[in-house]
CSV table of C-alpha atoms and ligand atoms in Angstrom, one decimal:
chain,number,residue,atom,x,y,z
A,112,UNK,CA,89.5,39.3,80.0
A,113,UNK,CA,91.5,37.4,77.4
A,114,UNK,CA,89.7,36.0,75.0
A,115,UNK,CA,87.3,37.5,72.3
A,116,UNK,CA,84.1,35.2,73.6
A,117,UNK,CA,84.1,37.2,76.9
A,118,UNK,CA,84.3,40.9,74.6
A,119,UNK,CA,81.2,39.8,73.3
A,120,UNK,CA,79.7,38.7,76.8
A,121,UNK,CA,75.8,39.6,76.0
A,122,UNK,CA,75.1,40.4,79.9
A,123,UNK,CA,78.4,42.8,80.3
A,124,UNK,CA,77.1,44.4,76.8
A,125,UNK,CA,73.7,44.8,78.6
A,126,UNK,CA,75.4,46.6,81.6
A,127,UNK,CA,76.6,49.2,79.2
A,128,UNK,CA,73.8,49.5,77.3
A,129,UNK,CA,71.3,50.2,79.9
A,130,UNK,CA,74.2,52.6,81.6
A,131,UNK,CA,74.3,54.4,78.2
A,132,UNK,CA,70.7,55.1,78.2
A,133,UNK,CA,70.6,56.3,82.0
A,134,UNK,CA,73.2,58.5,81.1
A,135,UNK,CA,72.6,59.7,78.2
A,136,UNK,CA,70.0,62.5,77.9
A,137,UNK,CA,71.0,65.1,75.2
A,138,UNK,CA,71.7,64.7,71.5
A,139,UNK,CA,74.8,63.3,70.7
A,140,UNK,CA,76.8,62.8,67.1
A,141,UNK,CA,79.5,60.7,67.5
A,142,UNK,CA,81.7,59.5,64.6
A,143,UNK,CA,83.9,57.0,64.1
A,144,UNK,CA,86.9,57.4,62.3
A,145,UNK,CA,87.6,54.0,61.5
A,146,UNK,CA,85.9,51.5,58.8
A,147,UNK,CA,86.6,48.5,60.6
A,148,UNK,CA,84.4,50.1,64.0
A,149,UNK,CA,81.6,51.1,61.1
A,150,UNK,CA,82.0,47.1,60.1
A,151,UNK,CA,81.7,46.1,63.7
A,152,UNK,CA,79.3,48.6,64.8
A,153,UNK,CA,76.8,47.5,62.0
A,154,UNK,CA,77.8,43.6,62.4
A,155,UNK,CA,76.9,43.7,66.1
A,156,UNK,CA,73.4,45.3,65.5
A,157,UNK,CA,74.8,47.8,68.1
A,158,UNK,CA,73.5,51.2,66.5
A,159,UNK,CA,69.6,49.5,67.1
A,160,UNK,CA,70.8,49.4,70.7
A,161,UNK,CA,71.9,53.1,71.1
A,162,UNK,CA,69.2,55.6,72.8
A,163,UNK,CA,67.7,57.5,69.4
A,164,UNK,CA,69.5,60.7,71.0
A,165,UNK,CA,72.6,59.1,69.8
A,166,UNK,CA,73.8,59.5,66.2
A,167,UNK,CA,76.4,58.0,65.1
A,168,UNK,CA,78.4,58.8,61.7
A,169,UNK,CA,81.2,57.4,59.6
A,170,UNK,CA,84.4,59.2,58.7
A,171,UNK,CA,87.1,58.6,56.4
A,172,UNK,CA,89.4,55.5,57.9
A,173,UNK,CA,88.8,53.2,55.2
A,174,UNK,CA,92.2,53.2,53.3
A,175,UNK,CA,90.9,51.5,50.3
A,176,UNK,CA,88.0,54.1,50.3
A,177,UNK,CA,90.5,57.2,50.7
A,178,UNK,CA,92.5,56.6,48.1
A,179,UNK,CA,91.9,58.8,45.4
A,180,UNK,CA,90.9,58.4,41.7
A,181,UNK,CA,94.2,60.3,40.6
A,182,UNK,CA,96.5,57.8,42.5
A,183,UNK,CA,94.8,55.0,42.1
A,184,UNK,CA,95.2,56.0,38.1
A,185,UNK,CA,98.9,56.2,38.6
A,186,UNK,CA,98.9,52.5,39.8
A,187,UNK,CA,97.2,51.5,36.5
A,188,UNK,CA,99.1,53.2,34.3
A,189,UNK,CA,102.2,51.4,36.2
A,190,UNK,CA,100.5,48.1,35.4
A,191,UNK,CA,100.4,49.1,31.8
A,192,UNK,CA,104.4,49.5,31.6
A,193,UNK,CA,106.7,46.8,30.2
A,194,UNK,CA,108.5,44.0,32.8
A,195,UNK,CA,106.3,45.5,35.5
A,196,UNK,CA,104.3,43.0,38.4
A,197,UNK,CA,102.0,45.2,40.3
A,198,UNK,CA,100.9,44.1,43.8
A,199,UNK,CA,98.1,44.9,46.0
A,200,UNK,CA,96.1,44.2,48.8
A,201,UNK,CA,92.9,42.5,47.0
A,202,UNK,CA,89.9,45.3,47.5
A,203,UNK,CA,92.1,47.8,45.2
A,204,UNK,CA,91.9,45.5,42.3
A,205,UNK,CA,88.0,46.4,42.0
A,206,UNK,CA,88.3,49.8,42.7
A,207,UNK,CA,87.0,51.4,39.4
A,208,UNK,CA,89.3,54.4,38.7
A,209,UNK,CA,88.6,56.9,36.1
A,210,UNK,CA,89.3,55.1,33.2
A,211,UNK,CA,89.5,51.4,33.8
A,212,UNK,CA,90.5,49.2,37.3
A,213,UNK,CA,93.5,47.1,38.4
A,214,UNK,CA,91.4,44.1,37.5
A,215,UNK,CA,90.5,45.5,34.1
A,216,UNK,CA,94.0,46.0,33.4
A,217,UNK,CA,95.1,42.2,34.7
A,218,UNK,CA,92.2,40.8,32.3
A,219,UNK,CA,93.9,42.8,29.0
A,220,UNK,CA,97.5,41.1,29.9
A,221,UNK,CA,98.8,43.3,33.0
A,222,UNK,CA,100.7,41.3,35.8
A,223,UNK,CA,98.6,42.1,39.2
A,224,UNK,CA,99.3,40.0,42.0
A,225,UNK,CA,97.1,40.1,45.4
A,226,UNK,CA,99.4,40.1,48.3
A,227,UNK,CA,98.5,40.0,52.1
A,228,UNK,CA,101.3,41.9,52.8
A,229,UNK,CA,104.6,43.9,51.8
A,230,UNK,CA,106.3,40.7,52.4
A,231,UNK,CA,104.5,39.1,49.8
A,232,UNK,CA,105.8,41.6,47.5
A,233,UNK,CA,109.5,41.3,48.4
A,234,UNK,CA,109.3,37.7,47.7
A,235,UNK,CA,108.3,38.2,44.5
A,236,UNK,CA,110.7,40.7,43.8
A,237,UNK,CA,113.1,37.8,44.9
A,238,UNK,CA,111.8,35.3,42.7
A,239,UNK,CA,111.7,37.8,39.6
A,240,UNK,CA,114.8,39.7,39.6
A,241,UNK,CA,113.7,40.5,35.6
A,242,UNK,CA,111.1,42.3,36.2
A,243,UNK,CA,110.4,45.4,38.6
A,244,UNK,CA,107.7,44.4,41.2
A,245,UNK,CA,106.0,47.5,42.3
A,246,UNK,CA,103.8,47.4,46.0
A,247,UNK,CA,100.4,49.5,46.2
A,248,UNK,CA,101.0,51.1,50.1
A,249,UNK,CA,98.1,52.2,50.9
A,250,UNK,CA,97.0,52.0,54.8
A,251,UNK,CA,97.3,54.4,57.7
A,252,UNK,CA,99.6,54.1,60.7
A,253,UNK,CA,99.1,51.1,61.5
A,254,UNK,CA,100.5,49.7,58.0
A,255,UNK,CA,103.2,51.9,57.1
A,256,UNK,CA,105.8,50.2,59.9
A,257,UNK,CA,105.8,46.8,58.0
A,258,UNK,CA,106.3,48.2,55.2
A,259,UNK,CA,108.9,50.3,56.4
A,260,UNK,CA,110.8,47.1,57.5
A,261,UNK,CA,110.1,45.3,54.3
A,262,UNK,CA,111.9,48.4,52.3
A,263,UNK,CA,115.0,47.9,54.8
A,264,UNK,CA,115.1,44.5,54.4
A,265,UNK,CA,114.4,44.9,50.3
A,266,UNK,CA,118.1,47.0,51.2
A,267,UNK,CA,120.1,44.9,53.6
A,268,UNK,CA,119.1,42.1,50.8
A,269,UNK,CA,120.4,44.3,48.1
A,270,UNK,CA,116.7,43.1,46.2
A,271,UNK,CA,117.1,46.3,43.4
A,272,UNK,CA,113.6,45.2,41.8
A,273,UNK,CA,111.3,46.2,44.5
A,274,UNK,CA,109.7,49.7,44.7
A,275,UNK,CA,106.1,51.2,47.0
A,276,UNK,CA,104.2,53.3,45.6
A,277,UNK,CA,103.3,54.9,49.3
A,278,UNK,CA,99.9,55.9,49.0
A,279,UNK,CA,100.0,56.3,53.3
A,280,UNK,CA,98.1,58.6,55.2
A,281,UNK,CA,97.8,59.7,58.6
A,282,UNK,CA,95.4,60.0,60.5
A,283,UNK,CA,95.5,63.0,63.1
A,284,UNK,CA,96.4,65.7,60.2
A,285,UNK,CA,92.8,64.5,58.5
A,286,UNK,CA,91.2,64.8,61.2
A,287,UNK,CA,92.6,68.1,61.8
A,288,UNK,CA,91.1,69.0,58.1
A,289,UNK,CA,88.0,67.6,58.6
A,290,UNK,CA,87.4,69.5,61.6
A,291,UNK,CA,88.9,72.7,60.2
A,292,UNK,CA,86.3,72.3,57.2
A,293,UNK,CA,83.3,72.4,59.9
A,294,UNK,CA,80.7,70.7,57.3
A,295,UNK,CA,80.0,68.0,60.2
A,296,UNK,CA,79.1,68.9,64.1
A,297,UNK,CA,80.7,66.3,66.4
A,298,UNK,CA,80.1,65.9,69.7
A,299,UNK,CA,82.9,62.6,70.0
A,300,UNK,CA,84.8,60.7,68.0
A,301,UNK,CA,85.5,57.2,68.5
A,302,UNK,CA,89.0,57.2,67.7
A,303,UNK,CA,90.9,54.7,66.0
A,304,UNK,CA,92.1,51.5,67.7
A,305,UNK,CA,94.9,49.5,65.6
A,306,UNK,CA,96.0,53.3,64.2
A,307,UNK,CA,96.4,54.4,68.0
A,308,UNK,CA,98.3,51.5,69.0
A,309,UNK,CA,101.2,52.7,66.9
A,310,UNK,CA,100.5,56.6,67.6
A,311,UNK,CA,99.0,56.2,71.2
A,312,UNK,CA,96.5,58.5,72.3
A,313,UNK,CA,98.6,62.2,72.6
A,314,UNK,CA,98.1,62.7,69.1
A,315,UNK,CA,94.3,63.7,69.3
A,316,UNK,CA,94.8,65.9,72.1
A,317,UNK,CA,94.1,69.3,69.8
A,318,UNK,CA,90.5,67.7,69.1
A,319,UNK,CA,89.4,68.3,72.8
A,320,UNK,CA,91.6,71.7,73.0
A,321,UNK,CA,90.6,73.5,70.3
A,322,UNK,CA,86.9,71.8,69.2
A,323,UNK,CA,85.4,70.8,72.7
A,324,UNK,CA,84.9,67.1,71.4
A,325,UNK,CA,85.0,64.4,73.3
A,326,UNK,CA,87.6,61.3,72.5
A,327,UNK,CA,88.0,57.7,73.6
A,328,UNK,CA,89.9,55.4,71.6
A,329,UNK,CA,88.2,51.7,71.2
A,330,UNK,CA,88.9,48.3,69.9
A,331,UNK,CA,87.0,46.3,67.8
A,332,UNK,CA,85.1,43.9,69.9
A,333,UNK,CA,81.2,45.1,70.8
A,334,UNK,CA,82.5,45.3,74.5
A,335,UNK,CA,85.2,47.9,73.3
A,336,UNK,CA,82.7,49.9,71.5
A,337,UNK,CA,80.3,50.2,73.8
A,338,UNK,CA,82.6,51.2,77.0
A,339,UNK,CA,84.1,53.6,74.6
A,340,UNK,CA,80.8,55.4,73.8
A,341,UNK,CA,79.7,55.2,77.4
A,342,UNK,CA,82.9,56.9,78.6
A,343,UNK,CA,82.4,59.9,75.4
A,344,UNK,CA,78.4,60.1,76.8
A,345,UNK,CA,79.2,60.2,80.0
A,346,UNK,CA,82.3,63.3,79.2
A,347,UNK,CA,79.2,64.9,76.9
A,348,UNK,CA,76.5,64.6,79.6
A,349,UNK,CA,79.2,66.3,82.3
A,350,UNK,CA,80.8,68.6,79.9
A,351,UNK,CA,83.9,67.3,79.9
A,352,UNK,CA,86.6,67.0,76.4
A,353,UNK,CA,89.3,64.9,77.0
A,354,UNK,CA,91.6,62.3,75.0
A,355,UNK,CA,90.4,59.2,77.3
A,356,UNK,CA,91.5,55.4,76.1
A,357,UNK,CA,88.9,52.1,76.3
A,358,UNK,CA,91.2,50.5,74.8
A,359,UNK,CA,94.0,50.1,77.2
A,360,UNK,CA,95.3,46.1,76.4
A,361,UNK,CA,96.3,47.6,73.1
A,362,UNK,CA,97.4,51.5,73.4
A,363,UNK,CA,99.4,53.2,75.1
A,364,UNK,CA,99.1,56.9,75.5
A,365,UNK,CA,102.8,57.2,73.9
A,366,UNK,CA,102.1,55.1,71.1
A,367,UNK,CA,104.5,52.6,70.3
A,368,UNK,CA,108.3,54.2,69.9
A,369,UNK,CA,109.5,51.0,67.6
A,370,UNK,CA,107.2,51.3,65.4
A,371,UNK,CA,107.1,55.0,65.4
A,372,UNK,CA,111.1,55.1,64.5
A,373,UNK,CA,111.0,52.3,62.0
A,374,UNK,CA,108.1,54.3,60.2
A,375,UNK,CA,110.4,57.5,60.8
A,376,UNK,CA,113.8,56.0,59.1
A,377,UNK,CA,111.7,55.5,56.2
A,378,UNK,CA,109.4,57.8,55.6
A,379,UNK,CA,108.8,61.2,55.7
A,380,UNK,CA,105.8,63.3,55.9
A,381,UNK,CA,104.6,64.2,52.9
A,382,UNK,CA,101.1,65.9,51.1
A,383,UNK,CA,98.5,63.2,50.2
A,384,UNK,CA,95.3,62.8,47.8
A,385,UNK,CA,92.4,61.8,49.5
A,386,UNK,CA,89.0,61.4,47.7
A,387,UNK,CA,87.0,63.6,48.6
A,388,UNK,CA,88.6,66.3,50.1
A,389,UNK,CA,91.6,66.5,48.1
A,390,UNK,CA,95.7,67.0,48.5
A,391,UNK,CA,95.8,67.8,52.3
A,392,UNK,CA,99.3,68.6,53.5
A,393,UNK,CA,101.3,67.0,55.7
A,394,UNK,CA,98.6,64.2,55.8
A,395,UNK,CA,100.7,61.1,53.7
A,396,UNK,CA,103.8,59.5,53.8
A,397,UNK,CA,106.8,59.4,51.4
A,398,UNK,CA,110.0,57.6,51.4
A,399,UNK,CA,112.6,59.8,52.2
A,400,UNK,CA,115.9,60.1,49.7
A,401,UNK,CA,117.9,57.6,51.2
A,402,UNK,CA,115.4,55.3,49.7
A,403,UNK,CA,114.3,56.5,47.1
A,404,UNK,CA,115.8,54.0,44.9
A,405,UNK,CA,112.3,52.6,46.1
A,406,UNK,CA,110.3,54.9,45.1
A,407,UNK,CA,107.8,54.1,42.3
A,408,UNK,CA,106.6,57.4,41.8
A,409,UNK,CA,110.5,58.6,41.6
A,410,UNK,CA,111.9,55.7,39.1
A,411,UNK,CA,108.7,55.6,36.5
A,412,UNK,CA,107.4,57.4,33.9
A,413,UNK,CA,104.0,57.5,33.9
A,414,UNK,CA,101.3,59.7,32.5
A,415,UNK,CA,97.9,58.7,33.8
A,416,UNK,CA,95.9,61.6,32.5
A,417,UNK,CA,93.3,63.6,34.3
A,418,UNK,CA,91.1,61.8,37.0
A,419,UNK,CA,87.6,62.4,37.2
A,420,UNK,CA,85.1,60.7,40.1
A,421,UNK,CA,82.6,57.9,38.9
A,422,UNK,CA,79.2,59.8,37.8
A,423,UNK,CA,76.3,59.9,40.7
A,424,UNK,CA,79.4,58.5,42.9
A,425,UNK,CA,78.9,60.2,46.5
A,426,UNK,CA,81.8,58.2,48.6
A,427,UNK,CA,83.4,61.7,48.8
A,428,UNK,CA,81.2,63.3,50.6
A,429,UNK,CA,80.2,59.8,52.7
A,430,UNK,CA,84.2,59.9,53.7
A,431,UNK,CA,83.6,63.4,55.2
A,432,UNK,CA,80.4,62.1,57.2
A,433,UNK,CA,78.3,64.7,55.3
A,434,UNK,CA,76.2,62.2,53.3
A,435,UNK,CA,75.5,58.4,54.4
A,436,UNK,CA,75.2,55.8,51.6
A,437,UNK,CA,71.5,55.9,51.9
A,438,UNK,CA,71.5,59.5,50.0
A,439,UNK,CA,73.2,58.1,47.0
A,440,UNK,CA,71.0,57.3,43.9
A,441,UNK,CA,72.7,54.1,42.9
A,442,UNK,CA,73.4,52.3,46.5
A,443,UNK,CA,71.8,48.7,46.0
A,444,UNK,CA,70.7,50.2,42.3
A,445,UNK,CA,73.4,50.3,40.3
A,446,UNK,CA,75.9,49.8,42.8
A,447,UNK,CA,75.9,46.6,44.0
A,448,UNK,CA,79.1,44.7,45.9
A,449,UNK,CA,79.0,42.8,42.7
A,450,UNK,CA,78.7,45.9,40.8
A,451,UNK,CA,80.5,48.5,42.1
A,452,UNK,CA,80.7,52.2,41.2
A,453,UNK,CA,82.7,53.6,44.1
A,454,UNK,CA,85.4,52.2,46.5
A,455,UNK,CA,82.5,52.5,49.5
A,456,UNK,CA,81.1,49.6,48.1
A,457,UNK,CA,84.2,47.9,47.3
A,458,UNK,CA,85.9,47.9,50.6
A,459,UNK,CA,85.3,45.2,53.0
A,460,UNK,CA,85.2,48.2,55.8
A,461,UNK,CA,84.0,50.9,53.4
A,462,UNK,CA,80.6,52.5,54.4
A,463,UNK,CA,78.7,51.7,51.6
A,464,UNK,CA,79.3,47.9,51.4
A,465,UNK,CA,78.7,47.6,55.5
A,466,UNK,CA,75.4,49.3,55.0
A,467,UNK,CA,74.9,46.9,52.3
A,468,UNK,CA,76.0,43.9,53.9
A,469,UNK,CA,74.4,44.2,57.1
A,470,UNK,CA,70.9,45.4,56.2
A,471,UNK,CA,70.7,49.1,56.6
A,472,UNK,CA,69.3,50.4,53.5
A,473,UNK,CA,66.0,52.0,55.3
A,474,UNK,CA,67.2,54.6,57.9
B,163,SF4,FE1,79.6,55.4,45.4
B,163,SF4,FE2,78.1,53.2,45.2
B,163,SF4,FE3,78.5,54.3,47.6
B,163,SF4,FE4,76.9,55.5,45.8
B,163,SF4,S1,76.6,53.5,46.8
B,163,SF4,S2,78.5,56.4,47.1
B,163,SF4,S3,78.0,55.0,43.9
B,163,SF4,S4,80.1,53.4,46.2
C-alpha cells in the first residue's frame, strides 16, 4: 500500500474490525500515548467500532499539553525582556499560564512570532541580528533532531542571536513514571508512531518485562490503528507481552541512528516539568555545554514567579489517563476551544479539544 486512500480502505477496516470482535473476549484498557492517535482515533469514529470490552484511554503525548505552567511562565517572562523575539509553534501562544499567555503578552507590546519550525527561527535570528530571537522547543523525539541541526547550523553560521529554550521530553522515561505511579491499569499501550520512528521499538521493551503489557507501535491512518489494536488483543487474549510493530513502513526496531546522534551531539538528558505529574528525571532534554551559548535558560535572567494550575483545570490528571475530559466541570462550560482554560483544550491533539471537536461529550 502506498497511498493514504488505501489506509483508509473501508472493507480492509471491516476485516479488522470484525477480527477484533471475534477475538476479543475479555476486558481490555488500552492507552495511547500519543495525541495525534487520540485525534485520529476520535476523527475516524473508530472507538464506536471497538467491542464495549474494549476501553481505550489517553495518555500524555501531547507536547503542547505537557508542558507545564512553570515553564511555559519562563517563556513569558522571556517575552517581557528588552530586544527579545520569542518564537513558537502557534498552539503555545493560547496556552493560558499562571498569570497571563504568550498571546496576552504579544497584545501588551511583546514580539511573538509563530514559526512552523526551528528553521523559521534561525531565519529570523538572521534577519535581526539586534535582537536575541529566542525558540520555544517543546516536542518529543520526534522534534528534538531538527532542532538539533538548526542549533549546529545557528553555529557553523556563526548566527550569535539565536537561543532554544528546550522544553523536550522523552517519551519512554514517562512512561516508565506513569507506570511506576500505578494510578491507571493497562492492559496495552498503543505506542507512539512518529516518536518510534526516531527511537524504534527497543526502547519500550521494560513495559512488557516488568508490567505484563502488551505493545504495538501504530501509525496514524485508521488502517494502522486498527491492525495495531488487533495485534495487542490478540497478545491479551493469548497472554502474550511483547514490543510488536504495526507500523513497519515507518519504524525500525533500532530507531533511526542519524537522528539519534544528531539529537545526541546536542543534547543531553536532562530533568523535565511535566503538568501533571511534575519534574521527572531523566525525562527532558538539555543542550549540552558546548552549546550552551544557546541556551535561553543559561543566558537570561528571568524571574517568572511561582506557577499555579488554572482553577477547576483537570488536564493534569487527563494527561495521566486517570480522568477523561468528560469529568471536568468546565469542558464545553467555560472551556471552550474559543475559551480555553487548560492546554487540553488548546491543543490541536490535546484530549480535551478532540473530545470537543469530534462530538464526545456524552460517554
Ligand atoms: Fe482543563 Fe478545559 Fe480540559 Fe477542563 S476541559 S481539563 S478546564 S482544558
Amino acid at each position: 500500500m502506498k497511498y493514504v486512500e488505501e489506509f483508509r480502505n473501508p472493507e480492509l477496516a471491516k476485516k479488522l474490525i470484525d477480527r477484533i470482535h471475534r477475538r476479543s473476549t475479555r476486558p481490555a484498557r488500552l492507552m495511547e500515548f500519543c495525541g495525534g492517535h487520540t485525534v485520529a482515533i476520535f476523527k475516524h469514529g473508530l472507538r464506536q467500532l471497538l467491542p464495549p470490552n474494549i476501553q481505550m484511554l489517553s495518555g500524555p503525548g501531547c507536547p503542547v499539553c505537557v508542558t507545564s505552567s512553570a515553564d511555559l511562565d519562563r517563556a513569558i517572562a522571556l517575552s517581557q525582556l528588552p530586544n527579545v523575539i520569542i518564537t513558537s509553534f502557534g498552539d503555545m501562544i493560547r496556552v493560558p499560564g499562571s498569570y497571563s499567555s504568550l498571546r496576552q503578552a504579544r497584545a501588551e507590546g511583546s514580539d511573538i512570532r509563530i514559526v512552523y519550525s526551528a528553521q523559521d527561527a534561525l531565519y529570523i535570528a538572521s534577519d535581526n541580528p539586534d535582537k536575541s530571537v529566542i525558540f520555544i522547543g517543546i516536542g518529543f523525539e520526534t522534534t528534538a533532531p531538527t532542532v538539533a541541526a538548526t542549533i549546529l547550523q545557528a553555529e557553523q553560521e556563526r548566527i550569535n542571536n539565536f537561543y532554544v529554550l528546550s522544553l523536550h521530553k522523552l517519551c519512554p522515561p514517562i512512561m516508565k513514571t506513569l507506570l511506576a505511579l500505578g494510578e491507571v491499569r493497562l492492559d496495552g499501550i498503543i505506542c507512539p508512531g512518529h516518536v518510534s520512528a526516531i527511537i524504534g521499538s527497543r526502547p519500550y521493551q521494560f513495559i512488557p518485562d516488568n508490567y505484563d503489557i502488551a505493545c504495538v507501535v501504530s501509525g496514524f491512518e485508521p488502517l494502522d490503528i486498527l491492525l495495531c489494536i488487533d495485534m495487542l488483543v490478540n497478545q491479551i487474549e493469548t497472554g502474550r507481552h511483547e514490543v510488536e510493530i504495526a507500523y513497519r513502513r515507518g519504524v525500525k526496531p533500532e530507531g533511526n541512528q542519524p537522528a539519534l546522534e544528531l539529537m545526541g551531539s546536542v543534547f543531553e538528558v536532562s530533568e523535565a516539568d511535566w503538568r501533571g505529574i511534575g519534574v521527572v528525571p531523566t525525562s527532558g532534554l538539555m543542550l549540552k555545554k558546548g552549546y550552551r551559548q544557546f541556551d535561553a535558560g543559561a543566558n537570561f535572567d528571568i524571574n517568572p514567579g511561582p506557577s499555579h494550575e488554572a482553577k477547576g483545570c483537570i488536564c493534569g490528571s487527563i494527561l495521566r489517563g486517570v480522568s477523561t475530559p468528560l469529568d471536568c466541570k468546565l469542558f464545553h462550560n467555560s472551556c471552550t476551544p474559543e475559551h480555553p482554560v487548560g492546554p487540553c483544550m488548546v491543543s490541536s491533539e490535546g484530549s480535551c479539544a478532540t473530545y470537543y471537536n469530534y462530538g464526545d461529550t456524552d460517554e
